[in-house]
Short mmCIF file of N, CA, C and O in Angstrom, two decimals:
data_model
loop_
_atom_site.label_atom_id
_atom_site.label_comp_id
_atom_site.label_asym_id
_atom_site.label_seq_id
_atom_site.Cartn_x
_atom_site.Cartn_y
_atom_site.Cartn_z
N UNK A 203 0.84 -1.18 0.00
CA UNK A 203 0.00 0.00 0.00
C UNK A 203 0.89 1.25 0.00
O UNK A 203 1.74 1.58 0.82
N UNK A 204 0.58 1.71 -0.87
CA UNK A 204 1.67 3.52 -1.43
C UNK A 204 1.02 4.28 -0.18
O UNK A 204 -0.13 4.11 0.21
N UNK A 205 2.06 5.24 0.43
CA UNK A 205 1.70 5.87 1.21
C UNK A 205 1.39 7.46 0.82
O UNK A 205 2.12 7.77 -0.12
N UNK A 206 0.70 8.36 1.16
CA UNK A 206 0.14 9.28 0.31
C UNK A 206 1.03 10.47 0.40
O UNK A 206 1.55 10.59 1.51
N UNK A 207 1.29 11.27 -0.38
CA UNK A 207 2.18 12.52 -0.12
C UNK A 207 1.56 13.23 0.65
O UNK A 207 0.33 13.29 0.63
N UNK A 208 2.46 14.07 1.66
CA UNK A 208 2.00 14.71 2.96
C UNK A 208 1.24 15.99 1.87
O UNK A 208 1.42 16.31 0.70
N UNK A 209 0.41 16.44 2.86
CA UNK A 209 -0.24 18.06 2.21
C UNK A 209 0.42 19.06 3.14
O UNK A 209 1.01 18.80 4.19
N UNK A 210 0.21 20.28 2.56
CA UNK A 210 0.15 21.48 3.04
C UNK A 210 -0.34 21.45 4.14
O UNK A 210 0.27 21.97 5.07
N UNK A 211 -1.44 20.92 4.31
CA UNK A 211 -2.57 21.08 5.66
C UNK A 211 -1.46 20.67 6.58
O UNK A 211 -0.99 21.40 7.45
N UNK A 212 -0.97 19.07 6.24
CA UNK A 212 -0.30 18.19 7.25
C UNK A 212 1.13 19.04 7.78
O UNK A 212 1.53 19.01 8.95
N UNK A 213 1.68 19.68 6.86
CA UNK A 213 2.90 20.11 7.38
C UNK A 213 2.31 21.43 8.34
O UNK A 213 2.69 21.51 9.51
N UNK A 214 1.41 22.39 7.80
CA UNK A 214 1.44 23.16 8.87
C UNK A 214 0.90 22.80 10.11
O UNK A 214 0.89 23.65 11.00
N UNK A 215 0.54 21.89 10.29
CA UNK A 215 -0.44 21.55 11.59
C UNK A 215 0.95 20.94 12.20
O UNK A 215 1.32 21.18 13.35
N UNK A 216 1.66 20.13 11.32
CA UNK A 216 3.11 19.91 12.17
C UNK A 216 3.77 20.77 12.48
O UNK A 216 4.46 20.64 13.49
N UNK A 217 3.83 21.99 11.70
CA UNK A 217 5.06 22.98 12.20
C UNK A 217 4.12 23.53 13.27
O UNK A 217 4.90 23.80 14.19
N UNK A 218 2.81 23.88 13.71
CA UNK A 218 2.30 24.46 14.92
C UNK A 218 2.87 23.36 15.84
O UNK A 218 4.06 23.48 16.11
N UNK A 219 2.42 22.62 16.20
CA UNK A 219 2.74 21.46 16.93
C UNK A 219 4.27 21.83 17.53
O UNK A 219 4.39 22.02 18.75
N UNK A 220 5.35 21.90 16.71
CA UNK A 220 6.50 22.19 17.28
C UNK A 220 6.27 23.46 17.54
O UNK A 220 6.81 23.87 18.57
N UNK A 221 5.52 24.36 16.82
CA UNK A 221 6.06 25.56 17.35
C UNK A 221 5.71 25.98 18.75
O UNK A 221 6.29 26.79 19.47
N UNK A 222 4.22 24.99 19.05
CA UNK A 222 3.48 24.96 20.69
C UNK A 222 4.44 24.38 21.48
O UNK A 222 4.55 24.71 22.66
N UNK A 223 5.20 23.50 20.95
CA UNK A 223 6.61 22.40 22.05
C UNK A 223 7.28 23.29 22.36
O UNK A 223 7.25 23.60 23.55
N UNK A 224 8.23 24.11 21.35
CA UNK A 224 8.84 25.34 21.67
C UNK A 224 8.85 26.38 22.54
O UNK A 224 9.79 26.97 23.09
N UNK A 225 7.47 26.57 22.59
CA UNK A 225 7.18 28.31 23.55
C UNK A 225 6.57 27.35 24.94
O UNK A 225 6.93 27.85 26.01
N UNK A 226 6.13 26.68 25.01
CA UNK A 226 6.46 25.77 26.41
C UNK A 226 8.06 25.86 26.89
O UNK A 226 8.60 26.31 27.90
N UNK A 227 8.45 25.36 25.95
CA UNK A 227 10.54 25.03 26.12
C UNK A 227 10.75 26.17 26.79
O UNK A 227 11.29 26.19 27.89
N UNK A 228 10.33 27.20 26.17
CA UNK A 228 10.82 28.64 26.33
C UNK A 228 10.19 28.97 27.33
O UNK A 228 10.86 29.80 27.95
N UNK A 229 9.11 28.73 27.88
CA UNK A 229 8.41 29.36 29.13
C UNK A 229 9.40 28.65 29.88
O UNK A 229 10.40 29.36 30.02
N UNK A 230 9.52 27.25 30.53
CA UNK A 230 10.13 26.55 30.94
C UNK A 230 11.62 26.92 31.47
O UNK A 230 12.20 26.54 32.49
N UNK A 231 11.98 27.66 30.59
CA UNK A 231 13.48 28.01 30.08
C UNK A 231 13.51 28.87 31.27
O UNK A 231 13.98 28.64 32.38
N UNK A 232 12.95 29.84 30.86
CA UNK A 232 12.79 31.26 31.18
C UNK A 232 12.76 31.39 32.57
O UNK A 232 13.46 32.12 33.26
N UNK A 233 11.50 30.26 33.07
CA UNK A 233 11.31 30.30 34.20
C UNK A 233 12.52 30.06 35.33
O UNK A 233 12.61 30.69 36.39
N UNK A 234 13.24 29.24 34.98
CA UNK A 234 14.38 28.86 35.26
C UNK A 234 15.88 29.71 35.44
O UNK A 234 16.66 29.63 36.38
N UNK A 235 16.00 30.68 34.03
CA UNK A 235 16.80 31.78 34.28
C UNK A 235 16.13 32.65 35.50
O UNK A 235 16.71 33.33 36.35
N UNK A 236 14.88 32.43 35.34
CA UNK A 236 14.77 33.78 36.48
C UNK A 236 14.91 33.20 37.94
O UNK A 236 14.98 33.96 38.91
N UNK A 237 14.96 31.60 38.06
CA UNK A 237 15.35 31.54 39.47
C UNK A 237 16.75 31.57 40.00
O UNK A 237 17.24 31.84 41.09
N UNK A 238 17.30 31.15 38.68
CA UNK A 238 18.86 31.29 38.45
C UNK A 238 19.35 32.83 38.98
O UNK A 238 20.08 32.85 39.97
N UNK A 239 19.13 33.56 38.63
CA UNK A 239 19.41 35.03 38.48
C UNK A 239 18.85 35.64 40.09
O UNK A 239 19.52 36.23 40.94
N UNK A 240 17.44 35.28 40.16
CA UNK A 240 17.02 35.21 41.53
C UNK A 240 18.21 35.09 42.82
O UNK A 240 18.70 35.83 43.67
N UNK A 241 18.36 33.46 42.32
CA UNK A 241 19.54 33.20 44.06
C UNK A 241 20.88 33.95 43.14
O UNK A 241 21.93 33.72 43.73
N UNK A 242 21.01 34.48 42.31
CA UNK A 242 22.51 35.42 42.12
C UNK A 242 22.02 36.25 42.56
O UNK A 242 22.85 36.68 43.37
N UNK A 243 21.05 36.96 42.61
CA UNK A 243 20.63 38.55 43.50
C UNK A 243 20.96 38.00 45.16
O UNK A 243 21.82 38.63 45.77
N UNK A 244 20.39 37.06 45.74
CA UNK A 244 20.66 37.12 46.70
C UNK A 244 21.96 36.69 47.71
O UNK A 244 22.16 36.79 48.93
N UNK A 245 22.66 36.22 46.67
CA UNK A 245 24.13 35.51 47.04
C UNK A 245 24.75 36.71 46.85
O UNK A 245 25.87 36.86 47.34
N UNK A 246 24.27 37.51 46.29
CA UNK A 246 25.50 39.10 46.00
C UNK A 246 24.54 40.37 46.72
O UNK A 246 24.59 41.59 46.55
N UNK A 247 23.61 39.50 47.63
CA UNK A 247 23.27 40.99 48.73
C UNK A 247 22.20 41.88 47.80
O UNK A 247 21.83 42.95 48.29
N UNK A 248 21.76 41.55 46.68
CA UNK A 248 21.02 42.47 45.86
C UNK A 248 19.69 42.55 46.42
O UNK A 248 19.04 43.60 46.37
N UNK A 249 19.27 41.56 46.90
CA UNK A 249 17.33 41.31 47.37
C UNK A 249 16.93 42.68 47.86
O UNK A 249 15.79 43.15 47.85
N UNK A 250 18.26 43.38 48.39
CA UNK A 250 17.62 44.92 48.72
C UNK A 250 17.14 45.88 48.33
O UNK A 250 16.36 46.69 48.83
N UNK A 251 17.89 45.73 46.87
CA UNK A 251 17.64 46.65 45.47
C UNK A 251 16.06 46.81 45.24
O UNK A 251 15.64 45.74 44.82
N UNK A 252 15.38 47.45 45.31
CA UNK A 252 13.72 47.76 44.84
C UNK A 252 13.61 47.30 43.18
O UNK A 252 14.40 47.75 42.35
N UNK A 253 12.87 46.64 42.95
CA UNK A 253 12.23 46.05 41.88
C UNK A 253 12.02 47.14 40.57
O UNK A 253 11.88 46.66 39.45
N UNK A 254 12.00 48.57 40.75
CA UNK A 254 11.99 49.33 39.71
C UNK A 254 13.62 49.79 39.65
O UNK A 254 14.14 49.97 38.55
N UNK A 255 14.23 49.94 40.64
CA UNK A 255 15.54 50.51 40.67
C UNK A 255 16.41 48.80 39.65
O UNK A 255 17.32 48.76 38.81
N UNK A 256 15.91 48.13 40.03
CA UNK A 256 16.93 46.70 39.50
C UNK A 256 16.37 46.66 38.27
O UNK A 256 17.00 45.85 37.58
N UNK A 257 15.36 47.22 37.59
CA UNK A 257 15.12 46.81 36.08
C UNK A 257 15.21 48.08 35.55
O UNK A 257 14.99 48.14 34.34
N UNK A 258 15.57 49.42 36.30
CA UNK A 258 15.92 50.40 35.47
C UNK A 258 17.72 50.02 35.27
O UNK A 258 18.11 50.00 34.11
N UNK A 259 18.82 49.72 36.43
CA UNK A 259 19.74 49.02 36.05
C UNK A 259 19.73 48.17 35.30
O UNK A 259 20.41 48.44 34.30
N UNK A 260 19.20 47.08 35.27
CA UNK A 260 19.24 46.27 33.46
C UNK A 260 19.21 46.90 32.60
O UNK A 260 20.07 46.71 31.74
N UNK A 261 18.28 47.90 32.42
CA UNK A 261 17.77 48.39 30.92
C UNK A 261 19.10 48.95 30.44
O UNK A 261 19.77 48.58 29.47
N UNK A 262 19.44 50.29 31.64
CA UNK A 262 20.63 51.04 31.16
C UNK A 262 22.16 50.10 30.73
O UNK A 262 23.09 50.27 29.94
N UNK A 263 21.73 49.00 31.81
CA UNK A 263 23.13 47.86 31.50
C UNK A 263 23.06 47.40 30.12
O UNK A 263 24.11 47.22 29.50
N UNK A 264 21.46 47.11 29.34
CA UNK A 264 21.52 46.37 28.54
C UNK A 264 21.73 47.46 27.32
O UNK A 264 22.15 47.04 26.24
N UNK A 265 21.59 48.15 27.40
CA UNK A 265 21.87 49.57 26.70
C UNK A 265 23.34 50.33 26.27
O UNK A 265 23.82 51.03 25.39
N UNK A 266 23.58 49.88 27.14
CA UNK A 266 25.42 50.20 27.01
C UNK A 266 26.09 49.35 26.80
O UNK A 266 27.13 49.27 26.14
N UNK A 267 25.54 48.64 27.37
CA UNK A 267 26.37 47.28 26.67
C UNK A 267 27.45 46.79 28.30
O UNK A 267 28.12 47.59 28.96
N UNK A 268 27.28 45.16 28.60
CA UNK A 268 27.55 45.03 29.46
C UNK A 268 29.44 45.22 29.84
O UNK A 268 29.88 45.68 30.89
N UNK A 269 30.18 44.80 28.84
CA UNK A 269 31.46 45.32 28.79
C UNK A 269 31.16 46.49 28.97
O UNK A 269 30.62 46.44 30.07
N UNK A 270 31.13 47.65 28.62
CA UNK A 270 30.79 49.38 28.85
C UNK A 270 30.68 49.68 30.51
O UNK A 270 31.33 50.41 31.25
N UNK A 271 29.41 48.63 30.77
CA UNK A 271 29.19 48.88 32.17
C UNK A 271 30.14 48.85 33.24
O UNK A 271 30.46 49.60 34.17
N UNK A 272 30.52 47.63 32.75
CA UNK A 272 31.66 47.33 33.71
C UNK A 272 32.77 48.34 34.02
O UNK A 272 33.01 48.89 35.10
N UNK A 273 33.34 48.46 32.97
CA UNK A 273 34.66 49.37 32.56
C UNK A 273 33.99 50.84 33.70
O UNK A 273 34.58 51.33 34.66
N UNK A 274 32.70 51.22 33.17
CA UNK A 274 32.06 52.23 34.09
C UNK A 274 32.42 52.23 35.43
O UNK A 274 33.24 52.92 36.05
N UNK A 275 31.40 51.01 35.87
CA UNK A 275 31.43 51.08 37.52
C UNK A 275 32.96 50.66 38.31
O UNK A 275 33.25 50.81 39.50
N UNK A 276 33.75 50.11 37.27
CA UNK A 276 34.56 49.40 38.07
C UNK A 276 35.51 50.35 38.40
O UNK A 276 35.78 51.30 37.65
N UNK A 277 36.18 50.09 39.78
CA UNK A 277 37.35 50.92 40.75
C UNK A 277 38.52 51.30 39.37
O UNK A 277 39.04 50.75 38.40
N UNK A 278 38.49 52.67 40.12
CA UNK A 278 39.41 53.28 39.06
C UNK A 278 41.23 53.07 39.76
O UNK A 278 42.19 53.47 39.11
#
């Protein structure tokens, strides 16, 4: 028995399929950097930092670029 050539229909319903596996992966992922990053805030004393003050530091960090930053803050 010949097996039938896949359709259009079939492949996109497969590529959703992975693409739903994926953004799970990625929630998953994510969730994980942020606990990661979490116990690094608190192993380096940060938990004190206020929640708008620590994501206005990211932004500007991510903005300059984290080499930049450094070179910035670090002891002259």
């Amino acid at each position: 028995m010949a097996r039938s050539k896949p359709t259009a229909r079939d492949a996109l319903n497969k590529l959703r399929e992975q693409r739903a596996r994926l953004e799970s992966e990625e929630a998953r992922l994510r969730e994980e950097a942020a606990t990661e990053l979490g116990r690094l805030l608190i192993e380096c004393g940060a938990e004190t930092i206020e929640p708008a003050q620590l994501r206005q530091i990211v932004r500007a960090s991510m903005a300059l670029g984290i080499e930049a930053t450094l070179k910035r803050i670090a002891p002259a």
